[in-house]
Tab-separated table of C-alpha atoms in Angstrom:
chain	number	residue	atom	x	y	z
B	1	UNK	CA	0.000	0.000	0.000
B	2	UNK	CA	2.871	2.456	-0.066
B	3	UNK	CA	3.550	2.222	-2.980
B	4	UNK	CA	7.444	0.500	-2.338
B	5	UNK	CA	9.520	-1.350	-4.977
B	6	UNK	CA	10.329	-4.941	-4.506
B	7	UNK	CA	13.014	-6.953	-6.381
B	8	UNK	CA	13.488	-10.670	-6.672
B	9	UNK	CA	16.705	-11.652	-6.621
B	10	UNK	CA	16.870	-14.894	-8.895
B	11	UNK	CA	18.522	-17.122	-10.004
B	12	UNK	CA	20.446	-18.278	-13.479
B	13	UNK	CA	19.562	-22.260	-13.900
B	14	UNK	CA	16.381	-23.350	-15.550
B	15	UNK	CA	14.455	-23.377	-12.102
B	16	UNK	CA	15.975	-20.278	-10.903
B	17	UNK	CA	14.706	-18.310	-13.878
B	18	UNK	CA	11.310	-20.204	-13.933
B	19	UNK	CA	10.164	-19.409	-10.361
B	20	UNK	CA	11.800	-15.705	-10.440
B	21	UNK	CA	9.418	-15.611	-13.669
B	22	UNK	CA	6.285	-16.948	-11.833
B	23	UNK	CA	6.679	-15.302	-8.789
B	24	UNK	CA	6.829	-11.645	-10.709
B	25	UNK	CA	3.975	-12.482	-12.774
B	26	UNK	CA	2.097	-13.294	-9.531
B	27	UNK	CA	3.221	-10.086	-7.937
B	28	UNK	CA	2.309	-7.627	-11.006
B	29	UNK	CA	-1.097	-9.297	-10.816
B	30	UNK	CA	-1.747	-7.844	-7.642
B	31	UNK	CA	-0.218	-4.039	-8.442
B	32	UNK	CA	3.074	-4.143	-6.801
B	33	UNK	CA	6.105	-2.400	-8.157
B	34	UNK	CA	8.050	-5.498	-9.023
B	35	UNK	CA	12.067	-5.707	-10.338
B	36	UNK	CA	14.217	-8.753	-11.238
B	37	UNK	CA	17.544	-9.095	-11.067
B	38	UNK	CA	19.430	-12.486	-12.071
B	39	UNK	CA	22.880	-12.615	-11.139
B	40	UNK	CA	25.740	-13.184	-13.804
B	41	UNK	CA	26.701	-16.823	-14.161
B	42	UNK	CA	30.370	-16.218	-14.682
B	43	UNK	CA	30.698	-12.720	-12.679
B	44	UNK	CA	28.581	-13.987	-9.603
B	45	UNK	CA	28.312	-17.133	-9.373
B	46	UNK	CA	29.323	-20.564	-10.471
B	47	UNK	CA	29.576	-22.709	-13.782
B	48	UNK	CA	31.955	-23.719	-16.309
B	49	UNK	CA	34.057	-21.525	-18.514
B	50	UNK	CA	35.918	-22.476	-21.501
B	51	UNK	CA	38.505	-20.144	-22.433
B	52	UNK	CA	40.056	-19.305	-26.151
B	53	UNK	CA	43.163	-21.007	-25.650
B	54	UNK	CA	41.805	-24.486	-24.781
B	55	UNK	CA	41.683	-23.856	-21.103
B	56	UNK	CA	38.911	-24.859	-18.788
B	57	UNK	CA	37.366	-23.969	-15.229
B	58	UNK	CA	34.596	-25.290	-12.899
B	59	UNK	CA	33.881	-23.141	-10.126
B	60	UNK	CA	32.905	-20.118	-8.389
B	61	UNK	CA	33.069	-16.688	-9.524
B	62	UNK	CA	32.847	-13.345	-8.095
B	63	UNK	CA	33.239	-9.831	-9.716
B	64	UNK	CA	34.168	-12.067	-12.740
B	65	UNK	CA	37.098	-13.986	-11.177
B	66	UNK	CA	37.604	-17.066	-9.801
B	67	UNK	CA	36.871	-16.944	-6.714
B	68	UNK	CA	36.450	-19.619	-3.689
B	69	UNK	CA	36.724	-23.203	-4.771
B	70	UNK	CA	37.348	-24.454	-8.065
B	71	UNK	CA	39.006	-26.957	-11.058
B	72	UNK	CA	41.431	-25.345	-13.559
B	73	UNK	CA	42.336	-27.452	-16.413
B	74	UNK	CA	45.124	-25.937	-18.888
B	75	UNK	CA	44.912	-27.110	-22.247
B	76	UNK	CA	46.955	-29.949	-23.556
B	77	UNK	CA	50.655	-28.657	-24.935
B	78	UNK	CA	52.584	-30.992	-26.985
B	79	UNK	CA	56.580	-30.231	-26.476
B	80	UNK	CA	59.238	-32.990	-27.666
B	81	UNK	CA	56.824	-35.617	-28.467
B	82	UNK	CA	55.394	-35.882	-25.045
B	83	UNK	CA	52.227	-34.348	-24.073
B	84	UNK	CA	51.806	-32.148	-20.611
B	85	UNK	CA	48.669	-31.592	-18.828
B	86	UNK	CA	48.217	-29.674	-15.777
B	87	UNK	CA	45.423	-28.817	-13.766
B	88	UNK	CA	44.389	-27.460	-10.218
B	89	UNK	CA	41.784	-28.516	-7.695
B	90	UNK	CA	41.177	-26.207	-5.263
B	91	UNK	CA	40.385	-22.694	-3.409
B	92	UNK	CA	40.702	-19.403	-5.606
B	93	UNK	CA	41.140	-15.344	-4.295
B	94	UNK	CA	41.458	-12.760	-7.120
B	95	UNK	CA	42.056	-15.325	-10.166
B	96	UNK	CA	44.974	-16.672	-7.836
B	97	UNK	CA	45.666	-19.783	-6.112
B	98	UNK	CA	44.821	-19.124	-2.697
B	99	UNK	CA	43.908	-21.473	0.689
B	100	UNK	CA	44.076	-25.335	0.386
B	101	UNK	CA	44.687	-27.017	-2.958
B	102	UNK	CA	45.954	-29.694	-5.248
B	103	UNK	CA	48.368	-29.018	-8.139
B	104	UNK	CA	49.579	-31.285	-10.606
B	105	UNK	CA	51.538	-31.353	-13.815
B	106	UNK	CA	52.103	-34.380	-16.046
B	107	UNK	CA	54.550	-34.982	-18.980
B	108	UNK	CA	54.308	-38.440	-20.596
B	109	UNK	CA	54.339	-39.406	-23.983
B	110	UNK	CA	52.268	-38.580	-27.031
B	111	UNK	CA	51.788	-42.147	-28.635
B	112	UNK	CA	52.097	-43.846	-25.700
B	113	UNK	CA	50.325	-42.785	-22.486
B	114	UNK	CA	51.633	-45.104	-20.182
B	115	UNK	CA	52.606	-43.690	-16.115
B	116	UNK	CA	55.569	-46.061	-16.184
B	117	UNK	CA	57.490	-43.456	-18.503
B	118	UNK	CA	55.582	-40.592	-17.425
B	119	UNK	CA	57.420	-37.385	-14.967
B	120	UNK	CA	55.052	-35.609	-13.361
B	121	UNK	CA	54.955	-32.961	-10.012
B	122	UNK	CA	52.290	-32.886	-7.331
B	123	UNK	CA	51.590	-30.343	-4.367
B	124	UNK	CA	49.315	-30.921	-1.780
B	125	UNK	CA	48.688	-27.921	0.928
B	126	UNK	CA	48.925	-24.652	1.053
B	127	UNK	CA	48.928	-21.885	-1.705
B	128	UNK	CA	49.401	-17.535	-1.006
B	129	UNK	CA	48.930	-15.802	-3.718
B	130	UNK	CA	49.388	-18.095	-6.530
B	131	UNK	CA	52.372	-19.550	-4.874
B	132	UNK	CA	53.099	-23.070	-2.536
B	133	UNK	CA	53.183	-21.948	1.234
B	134	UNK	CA	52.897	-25.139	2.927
B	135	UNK	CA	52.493	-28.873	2.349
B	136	UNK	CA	53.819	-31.767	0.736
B	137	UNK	CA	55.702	-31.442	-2.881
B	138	UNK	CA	56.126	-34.823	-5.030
B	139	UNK	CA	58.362	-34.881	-8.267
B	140	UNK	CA	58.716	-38.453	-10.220
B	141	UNK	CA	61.707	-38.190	-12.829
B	142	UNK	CA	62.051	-41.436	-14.844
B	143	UNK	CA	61.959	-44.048	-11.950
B	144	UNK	CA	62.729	-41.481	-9.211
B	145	UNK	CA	60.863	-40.317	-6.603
B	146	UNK	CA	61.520	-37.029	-4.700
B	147	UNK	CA	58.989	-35.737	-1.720
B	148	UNK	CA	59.872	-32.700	0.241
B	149	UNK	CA	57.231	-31.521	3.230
B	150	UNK	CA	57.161	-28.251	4.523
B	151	UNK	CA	57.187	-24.870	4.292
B	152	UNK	CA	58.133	-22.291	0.976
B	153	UNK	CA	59.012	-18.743	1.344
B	154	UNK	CA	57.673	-15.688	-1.214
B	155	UNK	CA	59.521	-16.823	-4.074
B	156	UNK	CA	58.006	-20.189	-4.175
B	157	UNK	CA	61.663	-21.973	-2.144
B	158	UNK	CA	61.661	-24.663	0.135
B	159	UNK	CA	62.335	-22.834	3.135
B	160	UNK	CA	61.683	-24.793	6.686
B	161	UNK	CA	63.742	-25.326	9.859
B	162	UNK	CA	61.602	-28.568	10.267
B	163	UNK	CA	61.574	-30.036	6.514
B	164	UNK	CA	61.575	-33.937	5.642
B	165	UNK	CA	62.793	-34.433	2.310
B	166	UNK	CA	62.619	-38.228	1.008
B	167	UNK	CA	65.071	-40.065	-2.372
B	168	UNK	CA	64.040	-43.061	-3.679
B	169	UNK	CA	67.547	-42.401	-5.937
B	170	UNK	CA	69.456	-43.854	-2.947
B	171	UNK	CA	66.261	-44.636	-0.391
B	172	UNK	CA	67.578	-41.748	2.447
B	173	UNK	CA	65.154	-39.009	4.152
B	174	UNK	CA	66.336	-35.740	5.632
B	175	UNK	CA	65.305	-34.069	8.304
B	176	UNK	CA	66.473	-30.581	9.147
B	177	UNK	CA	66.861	-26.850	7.649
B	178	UNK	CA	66.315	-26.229	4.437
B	179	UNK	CA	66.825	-22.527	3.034
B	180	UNK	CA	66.242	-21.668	-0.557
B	181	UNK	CA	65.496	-24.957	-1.968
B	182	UNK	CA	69.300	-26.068	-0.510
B	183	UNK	CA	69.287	-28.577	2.894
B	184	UNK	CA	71.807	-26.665	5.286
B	185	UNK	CA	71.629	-28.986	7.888
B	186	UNK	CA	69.946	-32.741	9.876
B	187	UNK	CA	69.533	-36.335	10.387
B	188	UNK	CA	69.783	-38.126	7.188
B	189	UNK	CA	68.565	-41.934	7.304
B	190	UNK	CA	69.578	-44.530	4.636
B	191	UNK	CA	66.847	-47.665	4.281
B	192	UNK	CA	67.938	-50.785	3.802
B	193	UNK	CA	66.646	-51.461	0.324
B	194	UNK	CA	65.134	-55.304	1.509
B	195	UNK	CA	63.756	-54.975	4.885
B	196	UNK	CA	62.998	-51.018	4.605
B	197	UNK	CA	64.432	-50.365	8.213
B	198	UNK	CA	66.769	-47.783	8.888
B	199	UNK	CA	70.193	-49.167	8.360
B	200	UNK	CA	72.204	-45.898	9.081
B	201	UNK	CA	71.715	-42.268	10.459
B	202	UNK	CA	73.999	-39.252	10.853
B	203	UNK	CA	73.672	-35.568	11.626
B	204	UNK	CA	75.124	-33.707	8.784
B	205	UNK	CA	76.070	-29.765	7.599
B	206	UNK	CA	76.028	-29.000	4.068
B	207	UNK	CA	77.319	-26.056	2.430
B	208	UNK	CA	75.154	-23.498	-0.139
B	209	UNK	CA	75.550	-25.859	-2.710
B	210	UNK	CA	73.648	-28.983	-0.795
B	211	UNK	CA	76.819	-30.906	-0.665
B	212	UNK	CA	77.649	-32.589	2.339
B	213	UNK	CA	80.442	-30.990	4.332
């Protein structure tokens, strides 16, 4: 009776638009003032995007970035006869990688897509600002394994006073300080490569270079 406007704030899937649609109608009938507004689906909300280059995303958006949680899939590049993939799972802030997340990138192949001869790189944790911050970082090179948990500084280095880093080259883990992607010093354990038991440990110091000193 006094005359106020009223909006309905809808929604962009079928049932969204469908009862925004009736409930207007229903609303007009009876002389109200009636506005709808239905939000963006890749500005305000959530959906999937395919992008120019070949690039893909599932997720939430907000002023027209990602935003919250989300997949990013990059777009198959062939380099050297081997194909690489990559593709995130995780939160988003700003277009960036940003809270808890899974990374992964994956070279194998082109004619034969087989994990035995594929490399690939994994992080599970932490990401600030499109960067790693804390977690666990897995690299397989040929039949090599390499896992380093902890933290990484600004520039994206393995930077931890309390890091583990694990070789399957020569079975050993590390535990110490690690600065700038280099071990400075800690416990190293070798595994006995049958029973998997810890057949020798030393503290060690290593100089800038990560050789033992």
């Amino acid at each position: 009776r006094f005359k106020e406007k009223v909006i309905i704030y809808g929604d962009y899937d079928v049932d969204g638009i469908t009862s925004t649609t009736v409930l207007k109608k229903f609303l007009d009938e009876r002389g109200l003032n009636v506005n709808t507004y239905i939000p963006n689906r890749l500005k305000e909300g959530y959906g999937l995007n395919n992008f120019e280059n070949g690039d893909k995303y599932f997720g939430n958006f907000e002023d027209d970035q990602r935003s919250k949680n989300g997949i990013y899939l990059w777009s198959p590049e062939i380099k050297n006869k081997k194909i690489l993939n990559e593709c995130y799972f995780g939160n988003w802030k700003n277009n960036k990688k940003e809270g808890n997340g899974i990374y992964i990138w994956l070279s194998e192949p082109n004619n034969k897509r087989t994990f035995d001869e594929a490399n690939f790189e994994a992080f599970v944790g932490e990401f600030d600002d499109d960067m790693y911050r804390k977690g666990t970082y897995l690299i397989k090179e040929g039949d090599d394994y390499y896992l380093y948990h902890g933290l990484f500084d600004r520039e994206g280095r393995k930077s931890d006073d309390n890091a583990y880093f694990y070789s399957s080259k020569n079975d050993s883990l590390v535990h110490g300080r690690v600065s700038r992607d280099v071990f400075r010093n800690g416990y190293i354990f070798i595994f006995d490569s049958n029973s998997g038991a810890i057949s020798e440990m030393a503290y060690c110091n290593f100089d800038k270079e990560g050789n033992l000193i």
